[in-house]
């Protein structure tokens, strides 16, 4: 079993823990957690379900953008995945959108068990205002960001690679630092790379980092 296969098997153990409308109602601020964020319709729920090998762990709302809760999925007592509310697509009152933004900003700035942010962008519509807001909040807290350019199966390999390079240039021009990759829940492109990134932030032990060799005897 490769390191990535080992991590994917561990991620498959994820279980729903709690939904919280505000930071005050989140689980204790201890251990390690990684949050997933993205505009509604960017494929966030599909990505979480694919990485955890579960069909309905993260449930997509029938009305994109309506979910306002922070959803926690527990891997073990020390590690969690977090599904942040989607934003930017739903036709909801502007005041509600601003309230969502306030809670997201509060979570990103104050949640010190948060070790990294997975930011999902539809490869055909990257670096939208919401994406830039998330990058700004993460940068203010010096939180590392890993970008998944989702729905990469919608483009042929050449255009997808070109889009990846264009987003990299865009990040540089905007002064943002983030690692980035192509991703598709449909074709499973980039699944292993994303899993390994999660493992690094969650400090999950890898088989290649341990040894079964017996110690030398005198």
Short mmCIF file of C-alpha atoms in Angstrom, two decimals:
data_model
loop_
_atom_site.label_atom_id
_atom_site.label_comp_id
_atom_site.label_asym_id
_atom_site.label_seq_id
_atom_site.Cartn_x
_atom_site.Cartn_y
_atom_site.Cartn_z
CA UNK A 1 0.00 0.00 0.00
CA UNK A 2 1.38 3.39 -0.99
CA UNK A 3 1.44 6.38 1.36
CA UNK A 4 -1.48 7.96 -0.52
CA UNK A 5 -3.55 4.75 -0.39
CA UNK A 6 -2.85 4.52 3.34
CA UNK A 7 -4.04 8.09 3.91
CA UNK A 8 -7.15 7.60 1.77
CA UNK A 9 -8.01 4.55 3.89
CA UNK A 10 -7.65 6.69 7.02
CA UNK A 11 -9.79 9.47 5.52
CA UNK A 12 -12.50 6.88 4.81
CA UNK A 13 -12.94 6.58 8.58
CA UNK A 14 -14.34 10.14 8.75
CA UNK A 15 -17.60 10.46 10.65
CA UNK A 16 -19.97 13.38 11.01
CA UNK A 17 -19.32 15.11 14.34
CA UNK A 18 -21.37 18.31 14.60
CA UNK A 19 -22.78 21.30 12.70
CA UNK A 20 -22.12 24.69 14.24
CA UNK A 21 -23.70 28.03 13.22
CA UNK A 22 -21.03 30.07 15.01
CA UNK A 23 -17.46 29.72 16.26
CA UNK A 24 -18.69 29.52 19.87
CA UNK A 25 -20.55 26.27 19.13
CA UNK A 26 -17.64 24.54 17.34
CA UNK A 27 -15.88 21.54 18.95
CA UNK A 28 -13.01 22.25 21.38
CA UNK A 29 -10.22 24.22 19.71
CA UNK A 30 -7.59 21.50 20.06
CA UNK A 31 -5.83 19.01 17.82
CA UNK A 32 -5.55 19.43 14.05
CA UNK A 33 -8.18 20.29 11.48
CA UNK A 34 -8.24 21.22 7.80
CA UNK A 35 -11.08 23.27 6.35
CA UNK A 36 -12.58 23.06 2.87
CA UNK A 37 -13.95 26.29 1.38
CA UNK A 38 -15.25 27.30 -2.00
CA UNK A 39 -17.97 29.12 -3.85
CA UNK A 40 -21.23 27.23 -4.06
CA UNK A 41 -21.21 24.95 -7.09
CA UNK A 42 -17.40 24.58 -7.03
CA UNK A 43 -17.67 20.89 -6.17
CA UNK A 44 -16.73 21.10 -2.49
CA UNK A 45 -19.09 18.38 -1.25
CA UNK A 46 -18.08 16.07 -4.10
CA UNK A 47 -14.39 16.57 -3.26
CA UNK A 48 -14.90 15.77 0.43
CA UNK A 49 -16.97 12.70 -0.41
CA UNK A 50 -14.40 11.48 -2.94
CA UNK A 51 -11.46 11.94 -0.56
CA UNK A 52 -13.30 10.09 2.21
CA UNK A 53 -14.67 7.39 -0.10
CA UNK A 54 -18.19 8.13 1.13
CA UNK A 55 -21.13 9.07 -1.03
CA UNK A 56 -23.00 11.37 1.35
CA UNK A 57 -20.67 12.43 4.15
CA UNK A 58 -20.81 16.02 2.93
CA UNK A 59 -24.28 16.69 1.58
CA UNK A 60 -24.73 19.23 -1.16
CA UNK A 61 -27.70 21.49 -0.64
CA UNK A 62 -30.46 21.25 -3.23
CA UNK A 63 -30.34 25.04 -3.28
CA UNK A 64 -26.67 26.04 -3.70
CA UNK A 65 -25.48 28.50 -1.11
CA UNK A 66 -28.22 27.83 1.43
CA UNK A 67 -26.02 25.90 3.87
CA UNK A 68 -24.93 28.27 6.62
CA UNK A 69 -23.42 25.78 9.08
CA UNK A 70 -19.80 24.82 9.73
CA UNK A 71 -19.76 21.02 9.49
CA UNK A 72 -17.15 18.96 11.32
CA UNK A 73 -16.10 15.41 10.38
CA UNK A 74 -13.94 13.55 12.88
CA UNK A 75 -11.12 11.25 11.80
CA UNK A 76 -9.95 10.50 15.34
CA UNK A 77 -9.76 12.32 18.67
CA UNK A 78 -7.05 14.66 17.36
CA UNK A 79 -7.98 15.21 13.70
CA UNK A 80 -10.95 16.70 11.86
CA UNK A 81 -12.07 17.82 8.42
CA UNK A 82 -14.25 20.92 8.27
CA UNK A 83 -16.78 21.84 5.59
CA UNK A 84 -17.26 25.62 5.54
CA UNK A 85 -20.45 27.21 4.14
CA UNK A 86 -20.50 27.82 0.42
CA UNK A 87 -20.98 31.36 -0.79
CA UNK A 88 -21.27 33.52 -3.88
CA UNK A 89 -23.73 31.64 -6.05
CA UNK A 90 -27.05 31.63 -4.22
CA UNK A 91 -29.66 34.31 -4.78
CA UNK A 92 -29.99 35.31 -1.14
CA UNK A 93 -30.21 38.74 0.51
CA UNK A 94 -26.96 40.69 0.60
CA UNK A 95 -27.22 40.99 4.39
CA UNK A 96 -27.20 37.19 4.69
CA UNK A 97 -24.12 36.97 2.50
CA UNK A 98 -22.35 39.52 4.67
CA UNK A 99 -23.29 37.53 7.78
CA UNK A 100 -21.81 34.37 6.25
CA UNK A 101 -18.64 36.26 5.44
CA UNK A 102 -18.40 37.50 9.02
CA UNK A 103 -18.64 33.98 10.45
CA UNK A 104 -16.13 32.63 7.93
CA UNK A 105 -13.65 35.38 8.72
CA UNK A 106 -14.11 34.82 12.45
CA UNK A 107 -13.49 31.09 12.06
CA UNK A 108 -10.38 31.55 9.93
CA UNK A 109 -8.87 34.14 12.24
CA UNK A 110 -9.67 32.58 15.61
CA UNK A 111 -9.63 28.81 15.08
CA UNK A 112 -6.08 27.93 16.09
CA UNK A 113 -6.49 24.19 15.63
CA UNK A 114 -6.94 25.00 11.92
CA UNK A 115 -3.71 23.94 10.20
CA UNK A 116 -4.56 24.57 6.57
CA UNK A 117 -7.24 25.61 4.10
CA UNK A 118 -8.27 23.65 1.02
CA UNK A 119 -9.72 26.25 -1.34
CA UNK A 120 -11.76 24.84 -4.21
CA UNK A 121 -12.22 26.78 -7.44
CA UNK A 122 -14.03 25.66 -10.56
CA UNK A 123 -11.20 25.52 -13.12
CA UNK A 124 -13.41 27.45 -15.56
CA UNK A 125 -14.08 30.27 -13.07
CA UNK A 126 -11.03 30.73 -10.79
CA UNK A 127 -10.00 33.61 -8.53
CA UNK A 128 -13.47 35.05 -8.11
CA UNK A 129 -14.03 37.72 -5.40
CA UNK A 130 -14.91 35.11 -2.77
CA UNK A 131 -11.71 33.19 -3.54
CA UNK A 132 -9.68 36.37 -3.10
CA UNK A 133 -11.42 37.10 0.20
CA UNK A 134 -10.53 33.65 1.49
CA UNK A 135 -6.93 34.07 0.41
CA UNK A 136 -6.77 37.46 2.12
CA UNK A 137 -8.14 36.07 5.40
CA UNK A 138 -5.74 33.13 5.26
CA UNK A 139 -2.80 35.41 4.49
CA UNK A 140 -3.64 37.68 7.43
CA UNK A 141 -3.36 34.67 9.73
CA UNK A 142 -0.42 33.16 7.84
CA UNK A 143 -2.52 30.06 7.22
CA UNK A 144 -1.25 27.82 4.42
CA UNK A 145 -3.61 27.34 1.47
CA UNK A 146 -3.81 24.51 -1.05
CA UNK A 147 -6.00 25.18 -4.10
CA UNK A 148 -7.92 22.46 -5.90
CA UNK A 149 -8.91 23.49 -9.42
CA UNK A 150 -12.02 21.35 -9.54
CA UNK A 151 -13.94 19.89 -12.48
CA UNK A 152 -10.68 19.53 -14.42
CA UNK A 153 -12.35 16.71 -16.36
CA UNK A 154 -14.41 19.38 -18.12
CA UNK A 155 -11.28 20.47 -20.02
CA UNK A 156 -8.82 18.54 -22.14
CA UNK A 157 -5.36 18.05 -20.70
CA UNK A 158 -3.74 20.96 -22.59
CA UNK A 159 -6.33 23.60 -21.68
CA UNK A 160 -6.43 22.32 -18.08
CA UNK A 161 -2.66 22.67 -17.75
CA UNK A 162 -2.82 26.13 -19.28
CA UNK A 163 -5.53 27.12 -16.79
CA UNK A 164 -3.36 25.86 -13.93
CA UNK A 165 -0.42 27.99 -15.08
CA UNK A 166 -2.67 31.02 -15.56
CA UNK A 167 -4.00 30.76 -12.01
CA UNK A 168 -0.43 30.46 -10.72
CA UNK A 169 0.43 33.69 -12.52
CA UNK A 170 -2.71 35.30 -11.17
CA UNK A 171 -1.79 34.37 -7.60
CA UNK A 172 1.67 35.87 -8.07
CA UNK A 173 0.23 39.07 -9.50
CA UNK A 174 -2.16 39.37 -6.55
CA UNK A 175 0.60 38.69 -4.03
CA UNK A 176 -0.91 35.43 -2.72
CA UNK A 177 1.06 32.31 -1.84
CA UNK A 178 -0.62 28.93 -2.23
CA UNK A 179 0.11 25.48 -3.58
CA UNK A 180 -2.21 24.42 -6.39
CA UNK A 181 -3.23 21.35 -8.37
CA UNK A 182 -5.77 20.01 -10.84
CA UNK A 183 -8.61 17.98 -9.32
CA UNK A 184 -11.63 16.02 -10.50
CA UNK A 185 -14.06 14.02 -8.40
CA UNK A 186 -15.34 12.40 -11.59
CA UNK A 187 -12.05 11.15 -13.05
CA UNK A 188 -10.28 11.07 -9.65
CA UNK A 189 -7.53 13.26 -11.03
CA UNK A 190 -5.36 14.62 -8.21
CA UNK A 191 -6.98 12.57 -5.44
CA UNK A 192 -3.69 11.18 -4.11
CA UNK A 193 -1.91 14.54 -4.16
CA UNK A 194 -4.77 16.14 -2.22
CA UNK A 195 -4.77 13.28 0.30
CA UNK A 196 -1.04 13.68 0.94
CA UNK A 197 -1.48 17.41 1.51
CA UNK A 198 -4.15 16.67 4.10
CA UNK A 199 -1.83 14.17 5.77
CA UNK A 200 0.93 16.77 6.11
CA UNK A 201 -1.32 19.34 7.74
CA UNK A 202 -3.07 16.80 9.98
CA UNK A 203 0.30 15.25 10.91
CA UNK A 204 -0.90 11.78 9.97
CA UNK A 205 1.91 9.21 10.15
CA UNK A 206 2.89 7.64 6.83
CA UNK A 207 4.04 4.02 6.35
CA UNK A 208 7.21 5.23 4.61
CA UNK A 209 8.15 7.21 7.74
CA UNK A 210 8.12 4.15 9.97
CA UNK A 211 10.34 1.08 9.88
CA UNK A 212 9.68 -2.50 10.87
CA UNK A 213 13.35 -3.30 11.00
CA UNK A 214 14.58 -4.79 14.27
CA UNK A 215 17.21 -2.70 16.05
CA UNK A 216 20.79 -3.86 15.81
CA UNK A 217 21.81 -6.06 18.71
CA UNK A 218 25.21 -5.59 20.36
#
